Amino acid sequence: GENVEQHPSTLSVQEGDSAVIKCTYSDSASNYFPWYKQELGKRPQLIIDIRSNVGEKKDQRIAVTLNKTAKHFSLHITETQPEDSAVYFCAASIPSNTGKLIFGQGTTLQVKP
Amino acid sequence: DAMVIQNPRYQVTQFGKPVTLSCSQTLNHNVMYWYQQKSSQAPKLLFHYYDKDFNNEADTPDNFQSRRPNTSFCFLDIRSPGLGDAAMYLCATSDRGLVRQPQHFGDGTRLSIL
């Protein structure tokens, strides 16, 4: 079955710097890749997603890139702010009736003021 | 406005005493999921419904059951909670159409076992 590896597990950056989180997936049939942000004690919130028919998607300070050949995708956050501090999860989904997601292990991002 | 609503937010039960967690949605999505999440680990899928079709994950303990009486509601029943079942339980929904849609999560129920 599908497996998603996420790195790094923790990431500390200075406010204003960029942060990059990388994920690799195993099933080449995967065609949907969302990223979730989860603050302490809160629900995961979708921040950006990408489908396999595009290579890059951007939304203000957040961008995601997808390399289908290498089976990896990355989250890029520019001009980081302290409120970006949270746990970030990547996920992958294969075509199916139910949209089941396979999550990466999570990255704890700390943005230091 | 909350679109995926979980009740209660916090639940305390005794070891071995059955407990039911509830989830409702106003999105009219056809898929509902239940996840277990422990201390900043990734959410772990327990089972999901596509309409009325139930899909159990292979490693979900028999202690966990689910009901979906209609499109809007889904319940998680833990028949005999053990200390290892203390966790955050997240409900999510998605609209499974021709184009993959994201999952929307509720705020979760934090379950404690005494």
mmCIF file of C-alpha atoms in Angstrom:
data_model
loop_
_atom_site.group_PDB
_atom_site.id
_atom_site.type_symbol
_atom_site.label_atom_id
_atom_site.label_comp_id
_atom_site.label_asym_id
_atom_site.label_seq_id
_atom_site.Cartn_x
_atom_site.Cartn_y
_atom_site.Cartn_z
ATOM 1 C CA GLY A 1 0.000 0.000 0.000
ATOM 2 C CA GLU A 2 0.858 3.687 -0.102
ATOM 3 C CA ASN A 3 3.498 5.021 2.287
ATOM 4 C CA VAL A 4 4.422 8.671 2.850
ATOM 5 C CA GLU A 5 7.710 9.762 4.394
ATOM 6 C CA GLN A 6 8.061 13.339 5.693
ATOM 7 C CA HIS A 7 11.215 15.241 6.606
ATOM 8 C CA PRO A 8 12.396 16.891 8.728
ATOM 9 C CA SER A 9 10.528 15.953 11.894
ATOM 10 C CA THR A 10 11.402 19.315 13.468
ATOM 11 C CA LEU A 11 12.390 22.590 11.852
ATOM 12 C CA SER A 12 13.406 25.820 13.537
ATOM 13 C CA VAL A 13 13.795 29.034 11.532
ATOM 14 C CA GLN A 14 14.186 32.704 12.254
ATOM 15 C CA GLU A 15 11.247 34.973 11.522
ATOM 16 C CA GLY A 16 11.430 36.139 7.925
ATOM 17 C CA ASP A 17 13.380 33.110 6.713
ATOM 18 C CA SER A 18 11.961 30.429 4.425
ATOM 19 C CA ALA A 19 10.959 26.940 5.506
ATOM 20 C CA VAL A 20 10.844 23.827 3.341
ATOM 21 C CA ILE A 21 9.249 20.503 4.246
ATOM 22 C CA LYS A 22 9.629 17.484 1.978
ATOM 23 C CA CYS A 23 7.572 14.358 1.476
ATOM 24 C CA THR A 24 8.031 11.264 -0.641
ATOM 25 C CA TYR A 25 5.357 8.753 -1.551
ATOM 26 C CA SER A 26 5.551 5.181 -2.751
ATOM 27 C CA ASP A 27 2.462 4.605 -4.908
ATOM 28 C CA SER A 28 2.842 6.131 -8.357
ATOM 29 C CA ALA A 29 -0.967 6.063 -8.710
ATOM 30 C CA SER A 30 -1.310 8.795 -6.057
ATOM 31 C CA ASN A 31 -2.894 11.838 -7.612
ATOM 32 C CA TYR A 32 -3.831 14.220 -4.808
ATOM 33 C CA PHE A 33 -1.503 15.788 -2.246
ATOM 34 C CA PRO A 34 -2.848 18.068 0.507
ATOM 35 C CA TRP A 35 -0.945 19.834 3.252
ATOM 36 C CA TYR A 36 -2.473 20.384 6.680
ATOM 37 C CA LYS A 37 -1.434 22.760 9.468
ATOM 38 C CA GLN A 38 -2.303 21.779 13.002
ATOM 39 C CA GLU A 39 -1.849 24.152 15.911
ATOM 40 C CA LEU A 40 -1.647 22.743 19.410
ATOM 41 C CA GLY A 41 -4.998 21.364 20.532
ATOM 42 C CA LYS A 42 -6.729 22.307 17.288
ATOM 43 C CA ARG A 43 -7.960 20.485 14.225
ATOM 44 C CA PRO A 44 -5.853 19.957 11.113
ATOM 45 C CA GLN A 45 -6.588 22.715 8.623
ATOM 46 C CA LEU A 46 -5.979 22.439 4.911
ATOM 47 C CA ILE A 47 -3.521 25.104 3.806
ATOM 48 C CA ILE A 48 -2.823 24.070 0.230
ATOM 49 C CA ASP A 49 -3.243 21.073 -2.040
ATOM 50 C CA ILE A 50 -2.036 19.974 -5.440
ATOM 51 C CA ARG A 51 -3.248 17.474 -7.967
ATOM 52 C CA SER A 52 -1.009 15.337 -10.120
ATOM 53 C CA ASN A 53 -1.764 17.235 -13.314
ATOM 54 C CA VAL A 54 0.190 20.309 -12.126
ATOM 55 C CA GLY A 55 3.759 20.763 -10.941
ATOM 56 C CA GLU A 56 3.442 23.788 -8.722
ATOM 57 C CA LYS A 57 0.807 25.785 -6.899
ATOM 58 C CA LYS A 58 1.156 28.988 -4.937
ATOM 59 C CA ASP A 59 -1.037 30.838 -2.458
ATOM 60 C CA GLN A 60 0.531 34.019 -1.085
ATOM 61 C CA ARG A 61 3.477 32.917 1.113
ATOM 62 C CA ILE A 62 2.812 29.215 0.658
ATOM 63 C CA ALA A 63 3.737 27.076 -2.334
ATOM 64 C CA VAL A 64 3.773 23.379 -3.082
ATOM 65 C CA THR A 65 5.827 21.643 -5.766
ATOM 66 C CA LEU A 66 5.283 18.148 -7.107
ATOM 67 C CA ASN A 67 7.774 15.920 -8.911
ATOM 68 C CA LYS A 68 5.842 12.873 -10.127
ATOM 69 C CA THR A 69 8.903 11.200 -11.607
ATOM 70 C CA ALA A 70 10.756 11.274 -8.304
ATOM 71 C CA LYS A 71 7.526 10.814 -6.323
ATOM 72 C CA HIS A 72 8.114 13.675 -3.991
ATOM 73 C CA PHE A 73 6.403 16.934 -3.127
ATOM 74 C CA SER A 74 7.436 19.859 -0.978
ATOM 75 C CA LEU A 75 5.895 22.692 0.998
ATOM 76 C CA HIS A 76 7.590 26.066 0.847
ATOM 77 C CA ILE A 77 6.765 28.877 3.279
ATOM 78 C CA THR A 78 8.410 32.223 2.615
ATOM 79 C CA GLU A 79 8.755 35.178 4.987
ATOM 80 C CA THR A 80 7.858 33.027 7.948
ATOM 81 C CA GLN A 81 6.013 34.545 10.881
ATOM 82 C CA PRO A 82 5.634 33.330 14.491
ATOM 83 C CA GLU A 83 2.006 32.388 13.758
ATOM 84 C CA ASP A 84 3.307 29.862 11.211
ATOM 85 C CA SER A 85 4.566 27.795 14.158
ATOM 86 C CA ALA A 86 2.613 24.537 14.143
ATOM 87 C CA VAL A 87 2.782 20.903 13.096
ATOM 88 C CA TYR A 88 2.511 20.389 9.344
ATOM 89 C CA PHE A 89 1.318 17.149 7.785
ATOM 90 C CA CYS A 90 1.604 16.135 4.164
ATOM 91 C CA ALA A 91 -0.663 13.462 2.729
ATOM 92 C CA ALA A 92 -1.224 11.502 -0.441
ATOM 93 C CA SER A 93 -4.308 9.911 -1.904
ATOM 94 C CA ILE A 94 -4.800 7.306 -4.615
ATOM 95 C CA PRO A 95 -7.810 7.277 -6.926
ATOM 96 C CA SER A 96 -10.608 5.471 -5.116
ATOM 97 C CA ASN A 97 -14.213 5.853 -4.143
ATOM 98 C CA THR A 98 -13.441 7.183 -0.718
ATOM 99 C CA GLY A 99 -10.545 9.647 -0.937
ATOM 100 C CA LYS A 100 -8.561 7.949 1.800
ATOM 101 C CA LEU A 101 -5.465 9.936 2.812
ATOM 102 C CA ILE A 102 -2.112 8.526 3.843
ATOM 103 C CA PHE A 103 -0.378 11.028 6.128
ATOM 104 C CA GLY A 104 3.288 11.737 6.631
ATOM 105 C CA GLN A 105 4.681 11.695 10.151
ATOM 106 C CA GLY A 106 4.470 15.461 10.605
ATOM 107 C CA THR A 107 6.938 18.333 10.931
ATOM 108 C CA THR A 108 7.002 20.627 13.947
ATOM 109 C CA LEU A 109 7.878 24.090 12.672
ATOM 110 C CA GLN A 110 9.074 26.700 15.137
ATOM 111 C CA VAL A 111 9.476 30.270 13.934
ATOM 112 C CA LYS A 112 11.572 32.317 16.324
ATOM 113 C CA PRO A 113 10.775 36.037 16.598
ATOM 114 C CA ASP B 1 -19.603 28.621 11.069
ATOM 115 C CA ALA B 2 -18.493 25.148 12.038
ATOM 116 C CA MET B 3 -19.282 22.677 9.266
ATOM 117 C CA VAL B 4 -18.029 19.495 10.924
ATOM 118 C CA ILE B 5 -19.170 19.419 14.531
ATOM 119 C CA GLN B 6 -17.928 16.997 17.120
ATOM 120 C CA ASN B 7 -19.459 16.447 20.514
ATOM 121 C CA PRO B 8 -18.367 16.518 23.178
ATOM 122 C CA ARG B 9 -15.033 18.374 22.931
ATOM 123 C CA TYR B 10 -13.761 16.584 26.027
ATOM 124 C CA GLN B 11 -14.906 13.185 27.244
ATOM 125 C CA VAL B 12 -13.807 11.360 30.356
ATOM 126 C CA THR B 13 -14.744 7.742 30.835
ATOM 127 C CA GLN B 14 -13.761 4.899 33.086
ATOM 128 C CA PHE B 15 -11.637 1.976 32.060
ATOM 129 C CA GLY B 16 -13.932 -0.531 30.362
ATOM 130 C CA LYS B 17 -17.012 1.710 30.302
ATOM 131 C CA PRO B 18 -18.506 2.101 26.811
ATOM 132 C CA VAL B 19 -18.367 5.545 25.293
ATOM 133 C CA THR B 20 -19.848 7.119 22.166
ATOM 134 C CA LEU B 21 -18.459 10.099 20.294
ATOM 135 C CA SER B 22 -20.563 11.946 17.756
ATOM 136 C CA CYS B 23 -19.935 13.879 14.573
ATOM 137 C CA SER B 24 -22.338 15.862 12.440
ATOM 138 C CA GLN B 25 -21.839 17.803 9.234
ATOM 139 C CA THR B 26 -23.674 20.516 7.370
ATOM 140 C CA LEU B 27 -21.719 20.029 4.131
ATOM 141 C CA ASN B 28 -23.801 17.139 2.788
ATOM 142 C CA HIS B 29 -20.589 15.284 2.000
ATOM 143 C CA ASN B 30 -20.897 11.629 1.083
ATOM 144 C CA VAL B 31 -17.754 10.429 2.862
ATOM 145 C CA MET B 32 -17.131 10.569 6.614
ATOM 146 C CA TYR B 33 -13.945 9.462 8.360
ATOM 147 C CA TRP B 34 -12.874 8.736 11.916
ATOM 148 C CA TYR B 35 -9.256 9.237 12.933
ATOM 149 C CA GLN B 36 -7.354 8.626 16.142
ATOM 150 C CA GLN B 37 -4.526 11.041 16.914
ATOM 151 C CA LYS B 38 -2.017 10.765 19.749
ATOM 152 C CA SER B 39 0.356 13.527 20.914
ATOM 153 C CA SER B 40 1.382 15.261 17.657
ATOM 154 C CA GLN B 41 1.512 12.024 15.704
ATOM 155 C CA ALA B 42 -0.184 11.858 12.355
ATOM 156 C CA PRO B 43 -3.906 11.120 12.388
ATOM 157 C CA LYS B 44 -4.521 7.391 12.091
ATOM 158 C CA LEU B 45 -7.546 6.363 10.057
ATOM 159 C CA LEU B 46 -9.843 3.968 11.916
ATOM 160 C CA PHE B 47 -12.657 3.609 9.352
ATOM 161 C CA HIS B 48 -14.740 5.562 6.915
ATOM 162 C CA TYR B 49 -18.133 5.557 5.248
ATOM 163 C CA TYR B 50 -18.809 6.203 1.597
ATOM 164 C CA ASP B 51 -22.507 6.894 1.787
ATOM 165 C CA LYS B 52 -23.678 3.838 3.750
ATOM 166 C CA ASP B 53 -20.771 1.618 2.739
ATOM 167 C CA PHE B 54 -18.530 0.955 5.736
ATOM 168 C CA ASN B 55 -14.760 0.578 5.249
ATOM 169 C CA ASN B 56 -12.719 -0.696 8.167
ATOM 170 C CA GLU B 57 -8.948 -0.332 8.313
ATOM 171 C CA ALA B 58 -7.192 -3.672 8.758
ATOM 172 C CA ASP B 59 -5.478 -2.659 11.987
ATOM 173 C CA THR B 60 -8.461 -1.008 13.684
ATOM 174 C CA PRO B 61 -9.179 -2.910 16.923
ATOM 175 C CA ASP B 62 -12.508 -4.731 17.224
ATOM 176 C CA ASN B 63 -13.155 -2.550 20.255
ATOM 177 C CA PHE B 64 -13.970 0.312 17.872
ATOM 178 C CA GLN B 65 -17.281 0.391 16.029
ATOM 179 C CA SER B 66 -19.054 3.014 13.975
ATOM 180 C CA ARG B 67 -22.566 3.910 12.883
ATOM 181 C CA ARG B 68 -23.817 6.287 10.231
ATOM 182 C CA PRO B 69 -27.611 6.503 10.509
ATOM 183 C CA ASN B 70 -27.887 9.231 7.871
ATOM 184 C CA THR B 71 -25.781 11.538 5.704
ATOM 185 C CA SER B 72 -25.307 14.120 8.435
ATOM 186 C CA PHE B 73 -24.330 12.022 11.443
ATOM 187 C CA CYS B 74 -21.640 9.508 12.272
ATOM 188 C CA PHE B 75 -20.833 7.897 15.627
ATOM 189 C CA LEU B 76 -17.750 6.243 17.049
ATOM 190 C CA ASP B 77 -18.413 3.622 19.708
ATOM 191 C CA ILE B 78 -15.625 2.320 21.904
ATOM 192 C CA ARG B 79 -17.012 -0.771 23.585
ATOM 193 C CA SER B 80 -14.446 -1.292 26.354
ATOM 194 C CA PRO B 81 -11.980 1.597 26.476
ATOM 195 C CA GLY B 82 -8.483 0.828 27.644
ATOM 196 C CA LEU B 83 -5.795 3.251 28.791
ATOM 197 C CA GLY B 84 -4.229 3.062 25.340
ATOM 198 C CA ASP B 85 -7.368 4.490 23.778
ATOM 199 C CA ALA B 86 -6.819 7.891 25.372
ATOM 200 C CA ALA B 87 -6.359 10.192 22.400
ATOM 201 C CA MET B 88 -7.878 12.899 20.259
ATOM 202 C CA TYR B 89 -10.563 11.537 17.946
ATOM 203 C CA LEU B 90 -11.073 13.487 14.764
ATOM 204 C CA CYS B 91 -13.986 13.296 12.377
ATOM 205 C CA ALA B 92 -13.565 14.463 8.798
ATOM 206 C CA THR B 93 -15.739 14.668 5.699
ATOM 207 C CA SER B 94 -15.154 14.954 1.993
ATOM 208 C CA ASP B 95 -17.231 15.117 -1.132
ATOM 209 C CA ARG B 96 -16.171 12.267 -3.347
ATOM 210 C CA GLY B 97 -17.073 13.363 -6.835
ATOM 211 C CA LEU B 98 -15.293 13.290 -10.136
ATOM 212 C CA VAL B 99 -12.532 15.581 -8.861
ATOM 213 C CA ARG B 100 -10.751 14.818 -5.588
ATOM 214 C CA GLN B 101 -11.881 17.175 -2.862
ATOM 215 C CA PRO B 102 -10.099 17.898 0.421
ATOM 216 C CA GLN B 103 -11.071 16.476 3.770
ATOM 217 C CA HIS B 104 -12.574 18.886 6.285
ATOM 218 C CA PHE B 105 -11.870 18.117 9.928
ATOM 219 C CA GLY B 106 -13.913 18.763 13.029
ATOM 220 C CA ASP B 107 -12.363 20.180 16.199
ATOM 221 C CA GLY B 108 -12.044 16.699 17.682
ATOM 222 C CA THR B 109 -13.002 15.017 20.930
ATOM 223 C CA ARG B 110 -10.253 14.516 23.466
ATOM 224 C CA LEU B 111 -10.904 11.253 25.279
ATOM 225 C CA SER B 112 -9.440 10.557 28.694
ATOM 226 C CA ILE B 113 -9.620 7.187 30.439
ATOM 227 C CA LEU B 114 -9.638 6.963 34.225
#
